[in-house]
């Protein structure tokens, strides 16, 4: 393609992106057919891309290559084929029997296989995932360096590992208190009658609200970052560079 044809193509692509962005954002005003059109286009593109991605990034590597084997361009077999993987075809096909009223019971077989494999993997990896979290929750709350409020920059790594300053002790105490109070909020096995435990229970509820509020705030910030990115695309990539030819 000629350079001017490439620029024309890029301008058309940028204009299509701007129209699609405005169409999707038009739902903020109200439900309309313009939004519905681009919603269906977006979902169609996402479905098509996902179908290709499932094959190229998942099935081809972990199933097809192992089934047929891998042969280099020189003709050397780097990985022999294992025809036992062909048994996965009928197992996977059973999942589509959910659309049949007569044979929908067959769809439960692959689901049971998947749940069994997943359960075994979760039991095996439970300690690997949650063990470090439990260890990180056991923090020291008594300072060992009473003459230091904050960590000093001249400490060696070995000394820093065993030195707990006042600021670290306070931070660790707040963490442990938050952990225990939130856990006490989920004590549903028995009725809480102790007044002190009730107060800790209430504190755990408020701390949960603070945590959920922080998560919600980060979610809103992420949404705004998407809006800012699209506005930058409309203003800089399309309007300034493609229309006004500035920059």
Coordinates of N, CA and C in Angstrom, one line a residue:
X1 N 0.8 -1.2 0.0 CA 0.0 0.0 0.0 C 0.9 1.2 0.0
X2 N 0.4 2.3 -0.7 CA 1.1 3.5 -0.7 C 0.9 4.3 0.6
X3 N 1.9 5.2 1.0 CA 1.8 5.9 2.2 C 0.5 6.7 2.4
X4 N 0.0 7.3 1.3 CA -1.2 8.1 1.5 C -2.4 7.1 1.7
X5 N -2.4 5.9 1.1 CA -3.5 5.0 1.4 C -3.4 4.5 2.8
X6 N -2.2 4.3 3.3 CA -2.1 3.9 4.7 C -2.7 4.9 5.7
X7 N -2.4 6.2 5.4 CA -2.9 7.3 6.2 C -4.4 7.4 6.1
X8 N -4.9 7.2 4.9 CA -6.4 7.2 4.8 C -7.0 6.1 5.6
X9 N -6.4 4.9 5.5 CA -7.0 3.8 6.2 C -6.9 4.1 7.7
X10 N -5.8 4.6 8.2 CA -5.7 4.9 9.7 C -6.7 6.0 10.1
X11 N -7.0 6.9 9.2 CA -8.0 8.0 9.6 C -9.4 7.4 9.6
X12 N -9.7 6.5 8.7 CA -11.0 5.8 8.7 C -11.2 4.9 9.9
X13 N -10.1 4.2 10.3 CA -10.1 3.4 11.5 C -10.3 4.2 12.7
X14 N -9.6 5.3 12.8 CA -9.7 6.2 14.0 C -11.1 6.8 14.1
X15 N -11.7 7.2 12.9 CA -13.1 7.7 12.9 C -14.1 6.7 13.3
X16 N -13.9 5.4 12.9 CA -14.8 4.3 13.3 C -14.7 4.1 14.8
X17 N -13.5 4.2 15.3 CA -13.3 4.1 16.8 C -14.0 5.2 17.6
X18 N -13.9 6.4 17.0 CA -14.6 7.5 17.7 C -16.1 7.3 17.7
X19 N -16.7 6.9 16.5 CA -18.1 6.7 16.4 C -18.5 5.6 17.4
X20 N -17.8 4.5 17.4 CA -18.1 3.4 18.3 C -18.0 3.8 19.8
X21 N -17.0 4.6 20.1 CA -16.9 5.1 21.5 C -18.1 6.0 21.9
X22 N -18.4 6.9 21.0 CA -19.6 7.8 21.3 C -20.9 7.0 21.4
X23 N -21.0 6.0 20.5 CA -22.2 5.1 20.5 C -22.3 4.4 21.8
X24 N -21.2 3.8 22.3 CA -21.3 3.0 23.6 C -21.5 4.0 24.8
X25 N -20.9 5.2 24.8 CA -21.1 6.1 25.9 C -22.5 6.8 25.8
X26 N -23.2 6.7 24.7 CA -24.5 7.3 24.6 C -25.5 6.7 25.6
X27 N -25.2 5.5 26.1 CA -26.1 4.9 27.1 C -26.2 5.7 28.4
X28 N -25.1 6.5 28.6 CA -25.1 7.3 29.9 C -26.2 8.3 29.8
X29 N -26.7 8.7 28.6 CA -27.8 9.6 28.5 C -29.1 8.8 28.7
X30 N -29.4 7.8 27.8 CA -30.5 6.9 28.0 C -30.3 5.8 27.0
X31 N -31.2 4.8 27.2 CA -31.1 3.6 26.3 C -31.6 4.1 24.9
X32 N -30.8 3.7 23.8 CA -31.1 4.1 22.5 C -30.6 3.0 21.5
X33 N -31.1 3.1 20.3 CA -30.8 2.1 19.2 C -29.3 2.3 18.8
X34 N -28.8 3.5 18.9 CA -27.4 3.8 18.5 C -26.5 3.0 19.4
X35 N -26.8 3.0 20.7 CA -26.0 2.2 21.7 C -26.2 0.7 21.4
X36 N -27.4 0.3 21.2 CA -27.7 -1.1 20.9 C -26.9 -1.7 19.7
X37 N -26.8 -0.9 18.7 CA -26.0 -1.3 17.5 C -24.6 -1.6 17.8
X38 N -23.9 -0.6 18.5 CA -22.5 -0.8 18.8 C -22.3 -1.8 19.9
X39 N -23.3 -2.0 20.7 CA -23.2 -3.1 21.7 C -23.2 -4.5 21.1
X40 N -24.0 -4.7 20.1 CA -24.1 -5.9 19.4 C -22.8 -6.1 18.5
X41 N -22.3 -5.0 17.9 CA -21.0 -5.1 17.2 C -19.9 -5.5 18.1
X42 N -19.8 -4.9 19.3 CA -18.8 -5.2 20.2 C -18.8 -6.6 20.7
X43 N -20.1 -7.1 21.1 CA -20.2 -8.4 21.5 C -19.9 -9.4 20.4
X44 N -20.2 -9.1 19.2 CA -19.9 -10.0 18.1 C -18.4 -10.1 17.9
X45 N -17.7 -9.0 17.9 CA -16.3 -9.0 17.8 C -15.6 -9.7 18.9
X46 N -16.1 -9.5 20.1 CA -15.6 -10.2 21.3 C -15.7 -11.7 21.2
X47 N -16.9 -12.1 20.8 CA -17.2 -13.6 20.6 C -16.3 -14.2 19.6
X48 N -16.1 -13.5 18.4 CA -15.2 -14.0 17.4 C -13.8 -14.1 17.8
X49 N -13.3 -13.0 18.5 CA -12.0 -13.0 19.0 C -11.8 -14.1 20.0
X50 N -12.7 -14.3 20.9 CA -12.6 -15.3 21.9 C -12.5 -16.7 21.3
X51 N -13.3 -16.9 20.3 CA -13.3 -18.3 19.6 C -11.9 -18.5 19.0
X52 N -11.3 -17.5 18.4 CA -10.0 -17.7 17.8 C -8.9 -17.9 18.9
X53 N -9.1 -17.0 20.0 CA -8.1 -17.1 21.1 C -8.2 -18.4 21.8
X54 N -9.3 -19.0 22.0 CA -9.4 -20.3 22.6 C -8.6 -21.4 21.9
X55 N -8.7 -21.3 20.6 CA -7.9 -22.3 19.8 C -6.4 -22.0 19.8
X56 N -6.0 -20.7 19.5 CA -4.6 -20.4 19.3 C -3.9 -20.4 20.6
X57 N -4.5 -20.0 21.7 CA -3.8 -19.8 23.0 C -4.1 -20.9 24.0
X58 N -5.1 -21.8 23.7 CA -5.4 -22.8 24.7 C -5.4 -24.2 24.0
X59 N -6.4 -24.4 23.2 CA -6.6 -25.8 22.7 C -5.5 -26.3 21.8
X60 N -4.9 -25.4 21.0 CA -3.9 -25.9 20.1 C -2.6 -26.4 20.9
X61 N -2.3 -25.6 21.9 CA -1.0 -25.9 22.6 C -1.2 -27.1 23.6
X62 N -2.3 -27.1 24.4 CA -2.5 -28.1 25.4 C -3.2 -29.3 25.0
X63 N -3.8 -29.3 23.8 CA -4.6 -30.5 23.3 C -4.1 -30.9 21.9
X64 N -4.2 -30.1 20.9 CA -4.0 -30.5 19.6 C -2.5 -30.9 19.3
X65 N -1.6 -30.1 19.8 CA -0.2 -30.4 19.6 C 0.2 -31.7 20.4
X66 N -0.4 -31.9 21.5 CA -0.1 -33.2 22.3 C -0.8 -34.4 21.6
X67 N -1.9 -34.1 20.9 CA -2.6 -35.2 20.2 C -1.8 -35.6 19.0
X68 N -1.4 -34.7 18.1 CA -0.8 -35.0 16.9 C 0.7 -35.0 16.9
X69 N 1.3 -34.4 18.0 CA 2.7 -34.3 18.0 C 3.2 -33.0 17.4
X70 N 4.5 -32.7 17.7 CA 5.1 -31.4 17.1 C 6.2 -31.8 16.2
X71 N 6.2 -31.3 15.0 CA 7.2 -31.6 14.0 C 7.8 -30.3 13.5
X72 N 9.1 -30.1 13.6 CA 9.8 -28.9 13.2 C 9.8 -28.9 11.6
X73 N 10.2 -27.7 11.1 CA 10.2 -27.6 9.6 C 11.3 -28.5 9.0
X74 N 12.2 -28.9 9.8 CA 13.3 -29.8 9.3 C 12.8 -31.2 9.2
X75 N 11.7 -31.5 9.8 CA 11.1 -32.9 9.8 C 11.5 -33.6 11.0
X76 N 12.1 -33.0 12.0 CA 12.5 -33.7 13.3 C 11.3 -33.6 14.2
X77 N 10.9 -34.7 14.8 CA 9.8 -34.8 15.7 C 10.3 -34.4 17.1
X78 N 9.9 -33.3 17.6 CA 10.3 -32.8 18.9 C 9.4 -33.3 20.0
X79 N 8.2 -33.7 19.7 CA 7.2 -34.2 20.7 C 6.3 -35.2 20.0
X80 N 6.3 -36.5 20.4 CA 5.5 -37.5 19.8 C 4.0 -37.3 20.1
X81 N 3.2 -37.7 19.2 CA 1.7 -37.6 19.5 C 1.2 -38.6 20.5
X82 N 0.2 -38.2 21.3 CA -0.4 -39.1 22.2 C -1.9 -39.2 21.9
X83 N -2.2 -40.3 21.3 CA -3.6 -40.5 20.8 C -4.6 -40.6 21.9
X84 N -4.2 -40.8 23.1 CA -5.1 -40.9 24.2 C -5.9 -39.6 24.4
X85 N -5.3 -38.5 23.9 CA -6.0 -37.2 24.1 C -7.3 -37.1 23.2
X86 N -7.5 -38.1 22.3 CA -8.7 -38.0 21.5 C -9.9 -38.4 22.3
X87 N -9.7 -39.0 23.4 CA -10.8 -39.3 24.3 C -11.5 -38.1 24.9
X88 N -10.8 -36.9 24.8 CA -11.4 -35.7 25.3 C -12.5 -35.2 24.4
X89 N -12.5 -35.6 23.1 CA -13.5 -35.1 22.2 C -14.9 -35.6 22.6
X90 N -15.2 -36.9 22.9 CA -16.5 -37.2 23.3 C -16.9 -36.7 24.7
X91 N -15.9 -36.5 25.5 CA -16.2 -35.9 26.9 C -16.6 -34.5 26.7
X92 N -15.9 -33.7 25.9 CA -16.3 -32.3 25.6 C -17.6 -32.2 24.9
X93 N -17.9 -33.2 23.9 CA -19.1 -33.1 23.2 C -20.3 -33.3 24.1
X94 N -20.1 -34.1 25.1 CA -21.2 -34.4 26.1 C -21.7 -33.1 26.7
X95 N -20.9 -32.1 26.8 CA -21.3 -30.8 27.4 C -22.4 -30.1 26.6
X96 N -22.4 -30.3 25.3 CA -23.4 -29.7 24.4 C -24.7 -30.4 24.5
X97 N -24.8 -31.6 25.1 CA -26.0 -32.3 25.3 C -27.0 -31.6 26.2
X98 N -26.5 -30.5 26.9 CA -27.4 -29.7 27.7 C -28.6 -29.1 26.9
X99 N -28.4 -29.0 25.6 CA -29.4 -28.4 24.8 C -30.4 -29.5 24.3
X100 N -30.2 -30.7 24.7 CA -31.1 -31.8 24.3 C -32.0 -32.2 25.5
X101 N -33.3 -32.2 25.3 CA -34.2 -32.6 26.4 C -34.1 -34.0 26.8
X102 N -33.7 -34.9 25.8 CA -33.7 -36.3 26.0 C -32.4 -36.8 26.6
X103 N -31.3 -36.1 26.2 CA -29.9 -36.6 26.6 C -29.2 -35.5 27.4
X104 N -29.9 -34.6 28.1 CA -29.2 -33.6 28.8 C -28.5 -34.1 30.0
X105 N -28.9 -35.4 30.5 CA -28.2 -35.9 31.6 C -26.7 -36.2 31.3
X106 N -26.4 -36.3 30.0 CA -25.0 -36.6 29.6 C -24.1 -35.4 29.9
X107 N -24.7 -34.2 29.9 CA -23.9 -33.0 30.2 C -23.3 -32.9 31.6
X108 N -23.9 -33.8 32.5 CA -23.4 -33.8 33.9 C -22.1 -34.5 34.0
X109 N -21.7 -35.4 33.0 CA -20.5 -36.2 33.1 C -19.3 -35.3 32.9
X110 N -19.1 -34.5 31.9 CA -17.9 -33.6 31.8 C -17.9 -32.6 33.0
X111 N -19.1 -32.2 33.4 CA -19.1 -31.2 34.5 C -18.6 -31.9 35.8
X112 N -19.0 -33.2 36.0 CA -18.4 -33.9 37.2 C -16.9 -34.1 37.1
X113 N -16.4 -34.4 35.8 CA -15.0 -34.6 35.6 C -14.3 -33.3 36.0
X114 N -14.8 -32.2 35.4 CA -14.1 -30.9 35.7 C -14.1 -30.6 37.2
X115 N -15.2 -30.7 37.8 CA -15.3 -30.4 39.2 C -14.4 -31.3 40.1
X116 N -14.3 -32.6 39.7 CA -13.4 -33.5 40.4 C -12.0 -33.1 40.3
X117 N -11.6 -32.8 39.0 CA -10.2 -32.4 38.8 C -9.9 -31.1 39.5
X118 N -10.8 -30.1 39.4 CA -10.7 -28.8 40.1 C -10.6 -29.0 41.6
X119 N -11.4 -29.8 42.2 CA -11.4 -30.0 43.6 C -10.0 -30.6 44.1
X120 N -9.5 -31.6 43.3 CA -8.2 -32.2 43.6 C -7.1 -31.2 43.6
X121 N -7.1 -30.3 42.5 CA -6.1 -29.3 42.4 C -6.2 -28.3 43.5
X122 N -7.4 -27.9 43.9 CA -7.6 -26.9 45.0 C -7.0 -27.5 46.3
X123 N -7.3 -28.7 46.6 CA -6.8 -29.4 47.8 C -5.3 -29.4 47.8
X124 N -4.8 -29.7 46.7 CA -3.3 -29.8 46.6 C -2.6 -28.4 46.7
X125 N -3.3 -27.4 46.2 CA -2.6 -26.1 46.2 C -3.1 -25.2 47.3
X126 N -4.0 -25.7 48.2 CA -4.6 -24.9 49.3 C -3.5 -24.3 50.1
X127 N -2.6 -25.1 50.6 CA -1.5 -24.5 51.5 C -0.6 -23.6 50.8
X128 N -0.3 -23.9 49.5 CA 0.6 -23.0 48.7 C 0.0 -21.6 48.6
X129 N -1.4 -21.5 48.5 CA -2.0 -20.2 48.3 C -2.3 -19.6 49.7
X130 N -2.8 -20.3 50.6 CA -3.3 -19.7 51.9 C -2.3 -19.8 53.0
X131 N -1.3 -20.7 52.9 CA -0.2 -20.7 53.9 C 0.5 -19.4 54.0
X132 N 1.0 -18.9 52.9 CA 1.7 -17.6 53.1 C 0.8 -16.5 53.6
X133 N -0.5 -16.5 53.3 CA -1.4 -15.5 53.8 C -1.5 -15.6 55.4
X134 N -1.6 -16.8 55.8 CA -1.7 -17.1 57.3 C -0.4 -16.6 58.0
X135 N 0.7 -16.9 57.3 CA 2.0 -16.5 57.9 C 2.1 -15.0 57.9
X136 N 1.7 -14.3 56.9 CA 1.7 -12.8 56.8 C 0.8 -12.2 57.8
X137 N -0.2 -12.9 58.3 CA -1.1 -12.4 59.3 C -0.6 -12.4 60.7
X138 N 0.5 -13.2 60.9 CA 1.1 -13.3 62.3 C 2.3 -12.4 62.4
X139 N 2.0 -11.1 62.6 CA 3.0 -10.1 62.6 C 3.3 -9.7 64.1
X140 N 4.6 -9.4 64.4 CA 4.9 -9.0 65.7 C 4.4 -7.6 66.1
X141 N 3.8 -7.4 67.3 CA 3.2 -6.1 67.6 C 4.0 -5.5 68.8
X142 N 5.1 -6.1 69.2 CA 5.9 -5.5 70.3 C 7.2 -5.0 69.7
X143 N 7.5 -3.7 69.8 CA 8.7 -3.1 69.2 C 10.0 -3.7 69.9
X144 N 11.0 -3.9 69.1 CA 12.3 -4.3 69.6 C 13.3 -3.2 69.7
X145 N 13.1 -2.1 68.9 CA 14.0 -1.0 68.9 C 13.2 0.2 69.6
X146 N 13.3 0.3 70.9 CA 12.5 1.3 71.6 C 13.0 2.8 71.3
X147 N 14.2 2.9 70.8 CA 14.7 4.2 70.6 C 14.5 4.7 69.1
X148 N 13.8 3.9 68.3 CA 13.5 4.3 66.9 C 12.0 4.3 66.7
X149 N 11.6 5.4 66.1 CA 10.2 5.6 65.8 C 9.9 5.0 64.4
X150 N 10.8 5.3 63.4 CA 10.7 4.8 62.1 C 12.0 4.1 61.7
X151 N 12.0 3.3 60.7 CA 13.1 2.5 60.3 C 14.2 3.4 59.8
X152 N 15.5 3.1 60.1 CA 16.6 3.9 59.7 C 17.1 3.4 58.4
X153 N 17.6 4.3 57.5 CA 18.1 3.9 56.2 C 19.4 3.2 56.2
X154 N 20.2 3.4 57.3 CA 21.5 2.8 57.4 C 21.6 1.4 57.9
X155 N 20.4 0.8 58.1 CA 20.4 -0.6 58.7 C 20.7 -1.6 57.6
X156 N 21.4 -2.7 58.0 CA 21.7 -3.8 57.1 C 20.4 -4.6 56.9
X157 N 20.3 -5.4 55.8 CA 19.1 -6.2 55.7 C 18.9 -7.2 56.8
X158 N 20.0 -7.7 57.3 CA 19.9 -8.7 58.4 C 19.3 -8.0 59.7
X159 N 19.8 -6.8 60.0 CA 19.3 -6.1 61.1 C 17.9 -5.6 60.9
X160 N 17.5 -5.2 59.7 CA 16.2 -4.7 59.4 C 15.1 -5.8 59.6
X161 N 15.6 -7.1 59.3 CA 14.6 -8.2 59.4 C 14.2 -8.5 60.8
X162 N 15.1 -8.2 61.8 CA 14.8 -8.5 63.2 C 14.4 -7.3 64.1
X163 N 14.5 -6.1 63.5 CA 14.2 -4.9 64.2 C 12.8 -4.4 63.9
X164 N 12.0 -4.2 65.0 CA 10.7 -3.7 64.9 C 10.6 -2.3 65.6
X165 N 10.4 -1.3 64.8 CA 10.3 0.1 65.4 C 8.9 0.3 65.9
X166 N 8.8 1.5 66.5 CA 7.4 1.9 67.0 C 6.4 2.0 65.9
X167 N 6.8 2.6 64.8 CA 5.8 2.7 63.7 C 5.5 1.4 63.1
X168 N 6.4 0.5 63.0 CA 6.1 -0.9 62.5 C 5.2 -1.6 63.4
X169 N 5.5 -1.5 64.7 CA 4.7 -2.2 65.7 C 3.2 -1.7 65.7
X170 N 3.0 -0.3 65.6 CA 1.7 0.2 65.5 C 1.0 -0.2 64.3
X171 N 1.7 -0.2 63.1 CA 1.1 -0.7 61.9 C 0.7 -2.2 62.0
X172 N 1.6 -3.0 62.6 CA 1.3 -4.4 62.7 C 0.1 -4.6 63.7
X173 N 0.0 -3.8 64.7 CA -1.1 -4.0 65.7 C -2.4 -3.7 65.0
X174 N -2.4 -2.6 64.2 CA -3.7 -2.2 63.5 C -4.1 -3.3 62.5
X175 N -3.1 -3.9 61.9 CA -3.4 -5.0 60.9 C -3.9 -6.2 61.6
X176 N -3.3 -6.6 62.8 CA -3.8 -7.8 63.5 C -5.1 -7.5 64.1
X177 N -5.4 -6.3 64.6 CA -6.7 -6.0 65.2 C -7.8 -6.0 64.1
X178 N -7.5 -5.5 62.9 CA -8.4 -5.5 61.8 C -8.7 -7.0 61.4
X179 N -7.7 -7.8 61.4 CA -7.8 -9.2 61.0 C -8.7 -9.9 62.0
X180 N -8.4 -9.8 63.3 CA -9.2 -10.5 64.3 C -10.6 -10.0 64.4
X181 N -10.8 -8.7 64.3 CA -12.2 -8.1 64.4 C -13.0 -8.5 63.2
X182 N -12.5 -8.5 62.0 CA -13.2 -8.9 60.9 C -13.6 -10.4 61.0
X183 N -12.6 -11.2 61.4 CA -12.9 -12.7 61.6 C -14.0 -12.9 62.7
X184 N -14.0 -12.1 63.7 CA -15.0 -12.2 64.8 C -16.4 -11.8 64.3
X185 N -16.5 -11.0 63.2 CA -17.8 -10.6 62.7 C -18.5 -11.8 62.0
X186 N -17.7 -12.8 61.6 CA -18.3 -13.9 60.9 C -18.4 -15.1 61.8
X187 N -18.5 -14.9 63.1 CA -18.7 -16.0 64.1 C -20.2 -16.2 64.2
X188 N -20.8 -17.1 63.3 CA -22.2 -17.4 63.3 C -22.5 -18.7 64.1
X189 N -21.5 -19.4 64.6 CA -21.7 -20.7 65.2 C -22.4 -20.5 66.6
X190 N -22.2 -19.4 67.3 CA -22.8 -19.3 68.6 C -23.2 -17.8 68.8
X191 N -24.0 -17.6 69.7 CA -24.5 -16.2 70.0 C -23.4 -15.5 70.8
X192 N -23.1 -14.3 70.4 CA -22.1 -13.5 71.0 C -22.8 -12.7 72.2
X193 N -22.4 -13.0 73.4 CA -23.0 -12.3 74.6 C -22.0 -11.4 75.3
X194 N -20.7 -11.7 75.1 CA -19.7 -10.9 75.8 C -19.6 -9.5 75.2
X195 N -19.7 -8.5 76.1 CA -19.7 -7.1 75.6 C -18.5 -6.7 74.8
X196 N -17.3 -7.1 75.3 CA -16.1 -6.8 74.6 C -16.1 -7.4 73.2
X197 N -16.5 -8.6 73.1 CA -16.5 -9.3 71.8 C -17.5 -8.7 70.9
X198 N -18.6 -8.2 71.5 CA -19.6 -7.5 70.7 C -19.0 -6.2 70.1
X199 N -18.2 -5.5 70.9 CA -17.6 -4.2 70.4 C -16.6 -4.5 69.3
X200 N -15.9 -5.6 69.5 CA -14.9 -6.0 68.4 C -15.7 -6.4 67.2
X201 N -16.8 -7.1 67.4 CA -17.7 -7.5 66.2 C -18.1 -6.2 65.5
X202 N -18.6 -5.2 66.2 CA -19.0 -4.0 65.5 C -17.9 -3.3 64.8
X203 N -16.7 -3.3 65.5 CA -15.5 -2.7 64.8 C -15.2 -3.4 63.5
X204 N -15.3 -4.8 63.6 CA -15.0 -5.5 62.3 C -16.0 -5.2 61.2
X205 N -17.2 -4.9 61.6 CA -18.2 -4.5 60.6 C -17.8 -3.2 59.9
X206 N -17.5 -2.2 60.7 CA -17.1 -0.9 60.2 C -15.8 -1.0 59.4
X207 N -14.9 -1.8 59.8 CA -13.6 -2.0 59.1 C -13.9 -2.7 57.7
X208 N -14.8 -3.6 57.7 CA -15.2 -4.2 56.5 C -15.8 -3.2 55.5
X209 N -16.6 -2.3 56.1 CA -17.2 -1.2 55.2 C -16.1 -0.3 54.7
X210 N -15.1 0.0 55.5 CA -14.0 0.8 55.0 C -13.3 0.1 53.9
X211 N -13.0 -1.3 54.1 CA -12.3 -2.0 53.0 C -13.1 -2.1 51.7
X212 N -14.4 -2.3 51.9 CA -15.3 -2.4 50.7 C -15.4 -1.0 50.0
X213 N -15.4 0.0 50.8 CA -15.4 1.4 50.2 C -14.1 1.7 49.5
X214 N -13.0 1.2 50.0 CA -11.7 1.4 49.3 C -11.7 0.6 48.0
X215 N -12.3 -0.6 48.0 CA -12.3 -1.4 46.8 C -13.2 -0.7 45.8
X216 N -14.4 -0.2 46.2 CA -15.3 0.5 45.3 C -14.6 1.7 44.8
X217 N -13.9 2.5 45.6 CA -13.2 3.6 45.1 C -12.2 3.3 44.0
X218 N -11.4 2.2 44.2 CA -10.4 1.8 43.2 C -11.1 1.4 41.9
X219 N -12.3 0.8 42.1 CA -13.1 0.4 40.9 C -13.5 1.6 40.1
X220 N -14.0 2.6 40.8 CA -14.4 3.9 40.2 C -13.2 4.5 39.5
X221 N -12.1 4.5 40.1 CA -10.9 5.1 39.5 C -10.5 4.3 38.3
X222 N -10.7 3.0 38.3 CA -10.3 2.2 37.1 C -11.3 2.6 36.0
X223 N -12.6 2.8 36.3 CA -13.6 3.2 35.3 C -13.2 4.5 34.7
X224 N -12.8 5.4 35.5 CA -12.5 6.8 35.1 C -11.2 6.7 34.2
X225 N -10.3 5.8 34.5 CA -9.1 5.7 33.7 C -9.5 5.2 32.3
X226 N -10.5 4.4 32.2 CA -10.9 4.0 30.9 C -11.6 5.1 30.1
X227 N -12.4 5.9 30.8 CA -13.0 7.1 30.2 C -11.9 8.1 29.7
X228 N -10.9 8.3 30.6 CA -9.8 9.3 30.2 C -9.1 8.8 29.0
X229 N -8.9 7.4 29.0 CA -8.1 6.9 27.8 C -8.9 7.1 26.5
X230 N -10.2 6.9 26.6 CA -11.0 7.1 25.3 C -11.1 8.5 25.0
X231 N -11.2 9.4 26.0 CA -11.2 10.8 25.7 C -9.9 11.3 25.0
X232 N -8.8 10.7 25.5 CA -7.5 11.0 25.0 C -7.4 10.6 23.5
X233 N -8.0 9.4 23.3 CA -8.0 8.9 21.9 C -8.8 9.8 21.0
X234 N -10.0 10.3 21.4 CA -10.8 11.1 20.6 C -10.1 12.5 20.4
X235 N -9.5 13.0 21.4 CA -8.9 14.4 21.3 C -7.6 14.4 20.6
X236 N -6.7 13.5 21.0 CA -5.3 13.5 20.5 C -5.2 12.7 19.2
X237 N -5.5 11.4 19.3 CA -5.3 10.5 18.2 C -6.2 10.9 17.0
X238 N -7.4 11.3 17.2 CA -8.3 11.5 16.1 C -8.4 13.0 15.7
X239 N -8.8 13.8 16.7 CA -9.0 15.3 16.4 C -7.8 16.0 16.0
X240 N -6.8 15.9 16.9 CA -5.5 16.7 16.7 C -4.7 16.1 15.6
X241 N -4.5 14.8 15.5 CA -3.6 14.3 14.5 C -4.2 13.9 13.2
X242 N -5.5 13.5 13.2 CA -6.1 13.0 11.9 C -6.9 14.1 11.3
X243 N -7.5 15.0 12.1 CA -8.4 16.0 11.5 C -7.7 17.3 11.4
X244 N -7.0 17.8 12.5 CA -6.3 19.1 12.4 C -4.9 19.0 12.0
X245 N -4.4 17.7 12.0 CA -3.0 17.5 11.6 C -2.0 18.3 12.4
X246 N -2.2 18.2 13.8 CA -1.3 18.9 14.7 C -0.6 17.9 15.5
X247 N 0.7 17.9 15.6 CA 1.4 17.0 16.4 C 1.9 15.8 15.7

